[in-house]
PDB file of C-alpha atoms in Angstrom:
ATOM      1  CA  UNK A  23     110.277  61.533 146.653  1.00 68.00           C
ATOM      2  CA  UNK A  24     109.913  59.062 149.698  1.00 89.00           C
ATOM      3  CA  UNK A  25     106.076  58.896 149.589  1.00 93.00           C
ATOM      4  CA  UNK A  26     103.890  56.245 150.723  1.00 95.00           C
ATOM      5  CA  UNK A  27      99.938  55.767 150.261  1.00 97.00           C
ATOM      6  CA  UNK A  28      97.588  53.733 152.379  1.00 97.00           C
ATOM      7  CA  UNK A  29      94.820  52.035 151.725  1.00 97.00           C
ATOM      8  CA  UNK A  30      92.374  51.595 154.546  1.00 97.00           C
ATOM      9  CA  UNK A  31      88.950  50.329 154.591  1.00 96.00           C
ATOM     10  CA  UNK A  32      87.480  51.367 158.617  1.00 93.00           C
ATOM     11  CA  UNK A  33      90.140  53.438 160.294  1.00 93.00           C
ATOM     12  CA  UNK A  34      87.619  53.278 163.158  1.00 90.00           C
ATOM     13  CA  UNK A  35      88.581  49.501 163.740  1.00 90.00           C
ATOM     14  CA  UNK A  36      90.946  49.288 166.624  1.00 90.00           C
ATOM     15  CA  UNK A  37      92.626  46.180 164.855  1.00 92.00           C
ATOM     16  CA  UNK A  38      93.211  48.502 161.638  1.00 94.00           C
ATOM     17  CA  UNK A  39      93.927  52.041 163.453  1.00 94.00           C
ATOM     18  CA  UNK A  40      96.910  50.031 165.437  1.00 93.00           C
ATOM     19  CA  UNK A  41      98.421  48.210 162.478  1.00 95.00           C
ATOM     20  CA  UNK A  42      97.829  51.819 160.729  1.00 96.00           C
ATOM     21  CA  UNK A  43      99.708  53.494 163.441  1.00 96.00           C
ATOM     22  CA  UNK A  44     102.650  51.387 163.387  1.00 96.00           C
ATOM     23  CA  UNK A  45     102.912  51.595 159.758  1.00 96.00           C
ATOM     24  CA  UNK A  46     103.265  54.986 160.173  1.00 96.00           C
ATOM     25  CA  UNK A  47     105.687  54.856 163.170  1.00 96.00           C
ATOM     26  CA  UNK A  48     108.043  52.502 160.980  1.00 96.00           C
ATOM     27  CA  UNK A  49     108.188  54.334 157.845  1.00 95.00           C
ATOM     28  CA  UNK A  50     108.335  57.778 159.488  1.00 94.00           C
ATOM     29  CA  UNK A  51     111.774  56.487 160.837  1.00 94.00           C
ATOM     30  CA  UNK A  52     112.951  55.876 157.605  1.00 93.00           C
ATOM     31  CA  UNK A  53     111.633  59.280 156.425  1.00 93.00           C
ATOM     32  CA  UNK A  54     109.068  58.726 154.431  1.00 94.00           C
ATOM     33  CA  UNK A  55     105.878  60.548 154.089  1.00 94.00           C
ATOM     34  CA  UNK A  56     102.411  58.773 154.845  1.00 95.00           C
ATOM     35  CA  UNK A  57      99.355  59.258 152.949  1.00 96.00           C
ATOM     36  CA  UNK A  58      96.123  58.047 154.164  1.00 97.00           C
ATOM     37  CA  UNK A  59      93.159  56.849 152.488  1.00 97.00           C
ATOM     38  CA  UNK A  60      89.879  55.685 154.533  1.00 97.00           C
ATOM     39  CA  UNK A  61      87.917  54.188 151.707  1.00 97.00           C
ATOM     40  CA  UNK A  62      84.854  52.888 154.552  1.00 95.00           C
ATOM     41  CA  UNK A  63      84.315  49.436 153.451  1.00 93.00           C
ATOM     42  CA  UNK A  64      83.236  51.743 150.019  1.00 95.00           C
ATOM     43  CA  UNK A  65      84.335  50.676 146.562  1.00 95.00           C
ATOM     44  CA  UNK A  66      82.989  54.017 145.337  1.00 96.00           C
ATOM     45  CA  UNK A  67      85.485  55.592 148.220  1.00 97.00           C
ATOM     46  CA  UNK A  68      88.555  53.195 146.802  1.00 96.00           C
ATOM     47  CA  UNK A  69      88.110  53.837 143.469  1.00 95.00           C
ATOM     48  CA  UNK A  70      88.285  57.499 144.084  1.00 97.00           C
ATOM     49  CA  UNK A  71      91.355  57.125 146.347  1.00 97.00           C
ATOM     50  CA  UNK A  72      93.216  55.202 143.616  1.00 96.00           C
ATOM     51  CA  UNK A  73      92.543  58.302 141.458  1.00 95.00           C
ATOM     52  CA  UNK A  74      93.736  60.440 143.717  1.00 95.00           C
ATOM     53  CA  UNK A  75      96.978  58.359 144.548  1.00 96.00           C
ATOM     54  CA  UNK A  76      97.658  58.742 140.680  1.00 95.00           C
ATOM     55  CA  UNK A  77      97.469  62.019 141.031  1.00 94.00           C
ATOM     56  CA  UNK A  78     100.308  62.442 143.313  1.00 90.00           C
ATOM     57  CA  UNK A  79     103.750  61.939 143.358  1.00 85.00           C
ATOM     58  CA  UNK A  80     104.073  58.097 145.749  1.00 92.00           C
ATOM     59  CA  UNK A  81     106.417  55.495 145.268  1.00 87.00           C
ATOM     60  CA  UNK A  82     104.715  53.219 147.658  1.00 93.00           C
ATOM     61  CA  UNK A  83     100.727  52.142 148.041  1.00 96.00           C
ATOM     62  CA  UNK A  84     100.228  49.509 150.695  1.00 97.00           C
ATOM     63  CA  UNK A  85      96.412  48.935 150.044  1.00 97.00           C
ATOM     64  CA  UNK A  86      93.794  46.853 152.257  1.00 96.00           C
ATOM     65  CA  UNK A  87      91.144  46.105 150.030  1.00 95.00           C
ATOM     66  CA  UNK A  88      87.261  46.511 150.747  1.00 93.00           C
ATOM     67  CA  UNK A  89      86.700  42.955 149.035  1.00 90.00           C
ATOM     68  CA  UNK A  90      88.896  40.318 147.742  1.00 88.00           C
ATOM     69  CA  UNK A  91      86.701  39.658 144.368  1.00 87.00           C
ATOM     70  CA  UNK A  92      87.061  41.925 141.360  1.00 91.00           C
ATOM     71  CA  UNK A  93      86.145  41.675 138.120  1.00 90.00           C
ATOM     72  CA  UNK A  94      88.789  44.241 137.085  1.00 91.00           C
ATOM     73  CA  UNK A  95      92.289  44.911 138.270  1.00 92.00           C
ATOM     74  CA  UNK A  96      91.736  47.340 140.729  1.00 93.00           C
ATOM     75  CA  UNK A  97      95.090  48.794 141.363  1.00 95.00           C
ATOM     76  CA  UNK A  98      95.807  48.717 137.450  1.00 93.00           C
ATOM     77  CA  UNK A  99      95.961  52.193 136.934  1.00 93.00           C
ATOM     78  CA  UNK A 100      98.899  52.664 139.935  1.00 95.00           C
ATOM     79  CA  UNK A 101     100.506  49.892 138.559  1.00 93.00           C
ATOM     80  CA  UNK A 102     100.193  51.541 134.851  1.00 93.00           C
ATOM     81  CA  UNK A 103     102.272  54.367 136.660  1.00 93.00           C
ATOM     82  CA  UNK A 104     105.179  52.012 137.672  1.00 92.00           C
ATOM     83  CA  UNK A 105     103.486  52.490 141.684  1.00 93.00           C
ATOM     84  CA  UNK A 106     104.660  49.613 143.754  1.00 92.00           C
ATOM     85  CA  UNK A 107     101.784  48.317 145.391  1.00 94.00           C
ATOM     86  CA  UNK A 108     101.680  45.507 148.044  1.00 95.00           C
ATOM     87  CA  UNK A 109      98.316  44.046 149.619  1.00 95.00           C
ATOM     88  CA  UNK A 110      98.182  44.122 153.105  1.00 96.00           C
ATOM     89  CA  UNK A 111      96.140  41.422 155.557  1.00 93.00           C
ATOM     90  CA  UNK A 112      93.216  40.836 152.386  1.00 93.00           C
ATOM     91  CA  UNK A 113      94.304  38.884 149.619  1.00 92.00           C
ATOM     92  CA  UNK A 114      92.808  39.822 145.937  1.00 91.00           C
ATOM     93  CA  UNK A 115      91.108  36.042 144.552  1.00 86.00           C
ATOM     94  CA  UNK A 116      91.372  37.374 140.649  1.00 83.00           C
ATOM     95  CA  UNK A 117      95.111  38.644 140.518  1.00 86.00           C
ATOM     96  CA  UNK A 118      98.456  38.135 141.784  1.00 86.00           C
ATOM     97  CA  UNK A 119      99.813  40.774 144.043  1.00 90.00           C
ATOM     98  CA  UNK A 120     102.766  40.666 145.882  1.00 92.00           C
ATOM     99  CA  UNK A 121     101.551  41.168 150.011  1.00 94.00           C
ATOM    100  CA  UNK A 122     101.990  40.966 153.720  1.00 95.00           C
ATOM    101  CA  UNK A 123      98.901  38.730 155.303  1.00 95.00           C
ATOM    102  CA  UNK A 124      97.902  37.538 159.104  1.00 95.00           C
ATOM    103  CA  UNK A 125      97.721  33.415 158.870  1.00 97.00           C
ATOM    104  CA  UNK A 126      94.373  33.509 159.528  1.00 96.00           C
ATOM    105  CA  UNK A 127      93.125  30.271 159.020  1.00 97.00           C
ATOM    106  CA  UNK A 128      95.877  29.058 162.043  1.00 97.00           C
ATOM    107  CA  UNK A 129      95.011  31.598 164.489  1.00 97.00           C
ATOM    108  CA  UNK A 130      91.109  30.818 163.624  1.00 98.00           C
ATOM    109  CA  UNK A 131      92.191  27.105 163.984  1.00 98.00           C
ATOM    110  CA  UNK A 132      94.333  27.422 167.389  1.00 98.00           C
ATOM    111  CA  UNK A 133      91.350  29.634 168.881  1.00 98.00           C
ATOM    112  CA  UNK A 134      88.737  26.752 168.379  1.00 98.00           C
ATOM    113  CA  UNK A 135      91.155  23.938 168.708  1.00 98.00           C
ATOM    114  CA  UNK A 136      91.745  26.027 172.484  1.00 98.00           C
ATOM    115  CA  UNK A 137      87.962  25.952 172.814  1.00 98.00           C
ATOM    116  CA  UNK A 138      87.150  22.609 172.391  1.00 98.00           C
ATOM    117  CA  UNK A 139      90.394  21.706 174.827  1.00 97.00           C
ATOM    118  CA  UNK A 140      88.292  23.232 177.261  1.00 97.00           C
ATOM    119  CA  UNK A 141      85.758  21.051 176.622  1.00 97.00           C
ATOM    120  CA  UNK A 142      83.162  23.173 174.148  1.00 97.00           C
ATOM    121  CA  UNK A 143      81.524  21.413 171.846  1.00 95.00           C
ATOM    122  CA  UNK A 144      78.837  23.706 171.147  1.00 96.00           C
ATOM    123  CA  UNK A 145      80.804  26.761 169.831  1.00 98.00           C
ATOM    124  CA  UNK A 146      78.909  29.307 167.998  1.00 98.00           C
ATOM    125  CA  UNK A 147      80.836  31.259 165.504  1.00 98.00           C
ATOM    126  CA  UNK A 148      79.869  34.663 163.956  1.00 98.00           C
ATOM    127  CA  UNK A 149      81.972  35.455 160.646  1.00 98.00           C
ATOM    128  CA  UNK A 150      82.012  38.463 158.017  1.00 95.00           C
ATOM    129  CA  UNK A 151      81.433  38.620 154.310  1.00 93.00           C
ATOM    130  CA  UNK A 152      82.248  36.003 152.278  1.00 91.00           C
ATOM    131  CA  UNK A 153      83.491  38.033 149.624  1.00 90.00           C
ATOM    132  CA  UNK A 154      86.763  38.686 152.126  1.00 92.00           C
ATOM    133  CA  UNK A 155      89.736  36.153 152.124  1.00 91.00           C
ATOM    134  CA  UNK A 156      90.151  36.511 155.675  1.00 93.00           C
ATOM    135  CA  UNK A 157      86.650  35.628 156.435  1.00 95.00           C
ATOM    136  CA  UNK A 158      86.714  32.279 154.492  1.00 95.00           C
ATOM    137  CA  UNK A 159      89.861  31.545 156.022  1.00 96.00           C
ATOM    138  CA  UNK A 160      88.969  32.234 159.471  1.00 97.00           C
ATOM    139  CA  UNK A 161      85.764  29.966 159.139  1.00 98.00           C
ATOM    140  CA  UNK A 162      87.950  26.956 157.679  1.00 98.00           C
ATOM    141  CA  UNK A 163      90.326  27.093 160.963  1.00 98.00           C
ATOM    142  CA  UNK A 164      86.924  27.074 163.056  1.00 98.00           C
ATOM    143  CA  UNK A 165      85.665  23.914 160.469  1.00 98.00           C
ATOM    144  CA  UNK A 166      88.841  22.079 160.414  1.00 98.00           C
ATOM    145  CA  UNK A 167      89.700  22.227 164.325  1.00 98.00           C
ATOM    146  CA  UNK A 168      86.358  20.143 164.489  1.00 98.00           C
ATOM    147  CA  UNK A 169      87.539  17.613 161.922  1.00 97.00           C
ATOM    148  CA  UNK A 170      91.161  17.150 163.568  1.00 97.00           C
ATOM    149  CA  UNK A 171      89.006  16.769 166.824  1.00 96.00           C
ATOM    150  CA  UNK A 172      86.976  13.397 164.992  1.00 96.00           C
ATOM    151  CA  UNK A 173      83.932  16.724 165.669  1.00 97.00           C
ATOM    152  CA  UNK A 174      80.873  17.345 163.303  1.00 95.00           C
ATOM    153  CA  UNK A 175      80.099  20.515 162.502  1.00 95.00           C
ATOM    154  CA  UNK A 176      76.613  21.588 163.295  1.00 96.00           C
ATOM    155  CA  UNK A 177      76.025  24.359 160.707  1.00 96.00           C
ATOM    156  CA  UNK A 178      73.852  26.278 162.408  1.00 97.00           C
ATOM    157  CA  UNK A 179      76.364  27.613 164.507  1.00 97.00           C
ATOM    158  CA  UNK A 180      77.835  29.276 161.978  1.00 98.00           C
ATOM    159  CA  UNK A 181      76.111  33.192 161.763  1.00 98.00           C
ATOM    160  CA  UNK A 182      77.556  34.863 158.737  1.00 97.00           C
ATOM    161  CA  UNK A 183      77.066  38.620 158.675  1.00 97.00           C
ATOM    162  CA  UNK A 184      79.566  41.650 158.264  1.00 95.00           C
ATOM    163  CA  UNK A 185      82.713  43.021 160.138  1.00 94.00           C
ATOM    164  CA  UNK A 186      80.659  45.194 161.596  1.00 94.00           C
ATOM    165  CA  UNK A 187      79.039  45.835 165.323  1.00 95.00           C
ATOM    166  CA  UNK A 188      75.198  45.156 163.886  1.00 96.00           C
ATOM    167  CA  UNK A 189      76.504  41.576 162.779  1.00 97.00           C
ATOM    168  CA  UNK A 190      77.602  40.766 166.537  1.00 96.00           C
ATOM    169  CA  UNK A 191      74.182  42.418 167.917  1.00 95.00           C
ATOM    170  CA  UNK A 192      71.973  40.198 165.292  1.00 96.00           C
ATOM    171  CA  UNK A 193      73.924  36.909 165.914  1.00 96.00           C
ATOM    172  CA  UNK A 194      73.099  36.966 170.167  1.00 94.00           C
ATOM    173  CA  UNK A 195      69.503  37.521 169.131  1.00 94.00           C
ATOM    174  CA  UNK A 196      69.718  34.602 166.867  1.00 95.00           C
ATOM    175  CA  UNK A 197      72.152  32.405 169.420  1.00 95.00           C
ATOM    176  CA  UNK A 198      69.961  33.241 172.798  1.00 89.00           C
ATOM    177  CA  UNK A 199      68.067  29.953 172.042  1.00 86.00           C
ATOM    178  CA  UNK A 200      70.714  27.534 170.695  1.00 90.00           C
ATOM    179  CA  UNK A 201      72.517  25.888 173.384  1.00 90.00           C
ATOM    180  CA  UNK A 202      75.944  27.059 172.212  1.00 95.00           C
ATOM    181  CA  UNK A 203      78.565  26.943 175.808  1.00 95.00           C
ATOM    182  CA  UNK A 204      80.738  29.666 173.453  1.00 97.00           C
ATOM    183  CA  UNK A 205      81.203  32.097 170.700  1.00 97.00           C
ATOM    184  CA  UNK A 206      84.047  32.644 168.568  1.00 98.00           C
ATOM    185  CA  UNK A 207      83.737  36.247 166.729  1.00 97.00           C
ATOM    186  CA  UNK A 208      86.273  36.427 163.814  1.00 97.00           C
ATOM    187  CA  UNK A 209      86.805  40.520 164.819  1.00 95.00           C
ATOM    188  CA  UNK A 210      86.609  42.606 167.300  1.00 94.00           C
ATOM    189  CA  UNK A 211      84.299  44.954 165.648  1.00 94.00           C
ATOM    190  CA  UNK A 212      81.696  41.418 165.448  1.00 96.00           C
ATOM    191  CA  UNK A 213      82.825  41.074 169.391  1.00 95.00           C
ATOM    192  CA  UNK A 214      81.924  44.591 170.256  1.00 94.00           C
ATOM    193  CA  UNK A 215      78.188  44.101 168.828  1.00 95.00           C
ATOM    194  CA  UNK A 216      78.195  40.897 171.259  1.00 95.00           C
ATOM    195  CA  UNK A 217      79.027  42.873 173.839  1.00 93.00           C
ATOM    196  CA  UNK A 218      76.240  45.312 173.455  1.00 89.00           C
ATOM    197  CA  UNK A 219      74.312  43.015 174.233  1.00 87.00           C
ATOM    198  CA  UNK A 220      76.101  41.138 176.952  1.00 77.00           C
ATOM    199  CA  UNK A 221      72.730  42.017 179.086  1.00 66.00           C
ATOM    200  CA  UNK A 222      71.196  39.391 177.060  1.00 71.00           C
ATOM    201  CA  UNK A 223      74.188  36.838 176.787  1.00 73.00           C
ATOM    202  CA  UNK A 224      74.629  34.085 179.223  1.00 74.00           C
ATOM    203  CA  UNK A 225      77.440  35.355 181.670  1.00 77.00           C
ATOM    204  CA  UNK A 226      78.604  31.586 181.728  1.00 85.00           C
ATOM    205  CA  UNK A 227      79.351  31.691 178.138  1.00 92.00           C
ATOM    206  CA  UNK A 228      82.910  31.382 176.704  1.00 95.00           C
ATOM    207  CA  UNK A 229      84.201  34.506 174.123  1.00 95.00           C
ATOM    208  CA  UNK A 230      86.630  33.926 171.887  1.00 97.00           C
ATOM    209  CA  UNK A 231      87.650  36.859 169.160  1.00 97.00           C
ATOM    210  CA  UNK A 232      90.363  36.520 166.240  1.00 97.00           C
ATOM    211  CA  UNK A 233      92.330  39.672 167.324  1.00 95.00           C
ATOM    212  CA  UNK A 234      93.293  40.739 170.947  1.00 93.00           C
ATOM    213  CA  UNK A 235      91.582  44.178 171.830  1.00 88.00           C
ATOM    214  CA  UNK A 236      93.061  47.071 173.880  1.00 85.00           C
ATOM    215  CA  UNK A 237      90.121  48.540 175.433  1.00 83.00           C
ATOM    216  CA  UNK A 238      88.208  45.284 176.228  1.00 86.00           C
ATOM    217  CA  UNK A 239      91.642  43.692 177.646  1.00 85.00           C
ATOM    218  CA  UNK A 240      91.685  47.262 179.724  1.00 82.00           C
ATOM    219  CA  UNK A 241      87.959  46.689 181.377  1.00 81.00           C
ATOM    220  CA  UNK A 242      89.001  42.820 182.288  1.00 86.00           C
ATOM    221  CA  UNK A 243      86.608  41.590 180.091  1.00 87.00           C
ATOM    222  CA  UNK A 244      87.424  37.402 179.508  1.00 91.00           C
ATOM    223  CA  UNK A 245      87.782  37.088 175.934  1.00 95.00           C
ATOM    224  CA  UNK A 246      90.551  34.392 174.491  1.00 96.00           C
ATOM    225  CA  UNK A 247      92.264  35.980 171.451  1.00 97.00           C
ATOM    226  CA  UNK A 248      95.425  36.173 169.184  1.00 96.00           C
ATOM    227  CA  UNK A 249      97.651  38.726 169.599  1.00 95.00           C
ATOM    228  CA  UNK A 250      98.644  40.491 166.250  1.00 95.00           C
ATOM    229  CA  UNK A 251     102.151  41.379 165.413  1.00 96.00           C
ATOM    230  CA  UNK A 252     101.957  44.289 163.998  1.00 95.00           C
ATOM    231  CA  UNK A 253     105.589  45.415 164.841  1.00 95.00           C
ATOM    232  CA  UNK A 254     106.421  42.514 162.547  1.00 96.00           C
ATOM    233  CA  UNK A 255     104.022  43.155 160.043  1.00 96.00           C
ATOM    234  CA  UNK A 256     105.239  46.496 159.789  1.00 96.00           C
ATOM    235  CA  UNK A 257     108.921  45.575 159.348  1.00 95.00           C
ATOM    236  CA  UNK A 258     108.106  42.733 156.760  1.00 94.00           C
ATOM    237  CA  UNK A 259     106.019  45.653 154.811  1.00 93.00           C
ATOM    238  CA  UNK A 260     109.173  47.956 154.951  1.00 92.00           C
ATOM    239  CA  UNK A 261     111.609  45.393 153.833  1.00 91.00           C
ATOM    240  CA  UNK A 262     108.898  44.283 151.213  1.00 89.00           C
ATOM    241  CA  UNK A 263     108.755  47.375 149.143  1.00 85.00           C
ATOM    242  CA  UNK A 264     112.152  48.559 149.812  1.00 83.00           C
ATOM    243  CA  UNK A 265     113.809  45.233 148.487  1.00 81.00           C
ATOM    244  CA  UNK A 266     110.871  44.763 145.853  1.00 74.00           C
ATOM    245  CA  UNK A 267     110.001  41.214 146.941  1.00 74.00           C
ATOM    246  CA  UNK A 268     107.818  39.280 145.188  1.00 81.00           C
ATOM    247  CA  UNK A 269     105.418  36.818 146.843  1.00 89.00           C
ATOM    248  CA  UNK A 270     103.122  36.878 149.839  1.00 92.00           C
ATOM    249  CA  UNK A 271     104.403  36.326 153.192  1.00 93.00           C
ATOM    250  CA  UNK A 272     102.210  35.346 156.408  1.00 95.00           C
ATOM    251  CA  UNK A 273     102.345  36.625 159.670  1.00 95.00           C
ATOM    252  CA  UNK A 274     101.079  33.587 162.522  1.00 95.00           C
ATOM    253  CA  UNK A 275      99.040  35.436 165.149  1.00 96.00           C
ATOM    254  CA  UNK A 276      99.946  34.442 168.619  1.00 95.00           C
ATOM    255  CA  UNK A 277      97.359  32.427 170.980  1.00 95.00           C
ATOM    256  CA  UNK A 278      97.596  34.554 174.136  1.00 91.00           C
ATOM    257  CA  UNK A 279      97.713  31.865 176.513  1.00 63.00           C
TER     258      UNK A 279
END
């Protein structure tokens, strides 16, 4: 059999439905079959998609993880069944799986460094849960751009939330009095909540976002932002798990200039 299972955790995010889609583009080339899983950010949702992975017949399960802490191994009972699994853009803190991850903390650290070229020094950042690699990561690029800069850190411009819309919608409420000149949002979901409430954002203030997004890029919307590879992620995943690598490899985001 030539079947391969994906983990998802919001299909609904552009940045995941895109790296999703050429996933599926790639592999369907090289005939294999492509199993989806949306698990919705739901550990309930992922543990029953494991089960039902084990059910079937896969060779394959590229998973993205709802959280990158767990007390148990949580793909032990695919691995039990001699599944290759690879992680994909969250890393798992607990256990060592092979995987394919963005370089977050350099695109997070090229995005600020870009800001405070410009000349902010009042950049407010807006960053998801802490119990995701990527989110810690992103935040250190933001922190450490300030260092290299000789730059303190003024920690309450740092509004931790979720990768979700609500986050980016709660964090202009609580930035409308600060006297940040910009505001880096570590996802586009996070910049899409900002947006909502552009009516109450200052129209001279900078946005910055981690990823690159289609439909705000379409409606000319200023927003500086990485551009993700996924037509190299998908190719490293590919060669991954048909050559059995082990290790992790990174992917750098690109700095749209």
């Amino acid at each position: 059999t030539r079947n391969i299972a994906i983990l998802v955790p919001n299909i609904t995010n552009s940045f995941f439905s895109n790296l999703v889609n050429e996933i599926c583009k790639t592999f369907n080339k090289k005939k294999y079959n492509v199993m989806l899983y949306n698990t919705s950010e739901s550990r309930d949702l992922e543990r029953e998609a494991i089960r039902n992975i084990a059910a079937q017949r896969v060779n394959f399960v590229i998973a993205i993880l709802v959280k990158s802490n767990y007390t148990n191994n949580p793909l032990k009972r695919l691995q039990s069944l001699g599944v290759n699994c690879i992680l994909l853009d969250r890393d798992v803190e607990n256990y060592t799986f092979n995987g394919v991850f963005l370089d977050n903390y350099s695109g997070s650290y090229e995005i600020t460094k870009r800001l405070l070229e410009e000349g902010h020094k009042n950049i407010g950042i807006i960053t998801g849960e802490s119990t995701i690699t990527s989110s810690n990561e992103r935040l250190k690029g933001y922190k450490d751009a300030f260092k290299d800069c000789g730059l303190n850190i003024d920690e309450n411009n740092i509004f931790k939330g979720k990768f979700n819309i609500e986050t980016g919608e709660k964090a202009v409420e609580y930035f409308k009095n600060r006297n940040i000149t910009a505001l880096y949002s570590v996802n586009n979901q996070i910049l899409l909540g900002v947006l909502k409430k552009s009516l109450e954002i200052n129209k001279h203030l900078r946005l910055a976002c981690f990823e690159e997004d289609d439909v705000i890029r379409a409606l000319g919307i200023d927003v500086l932002a990485c551009k993700i590879p996924v037509d190299e992620i998908s190719e490293v995943l590919l060669q991954s798990l048909e050559e059995i690598k082990d290790g992790k490899t990174y992917i750098k985001p690109i700095l749209i200039k």
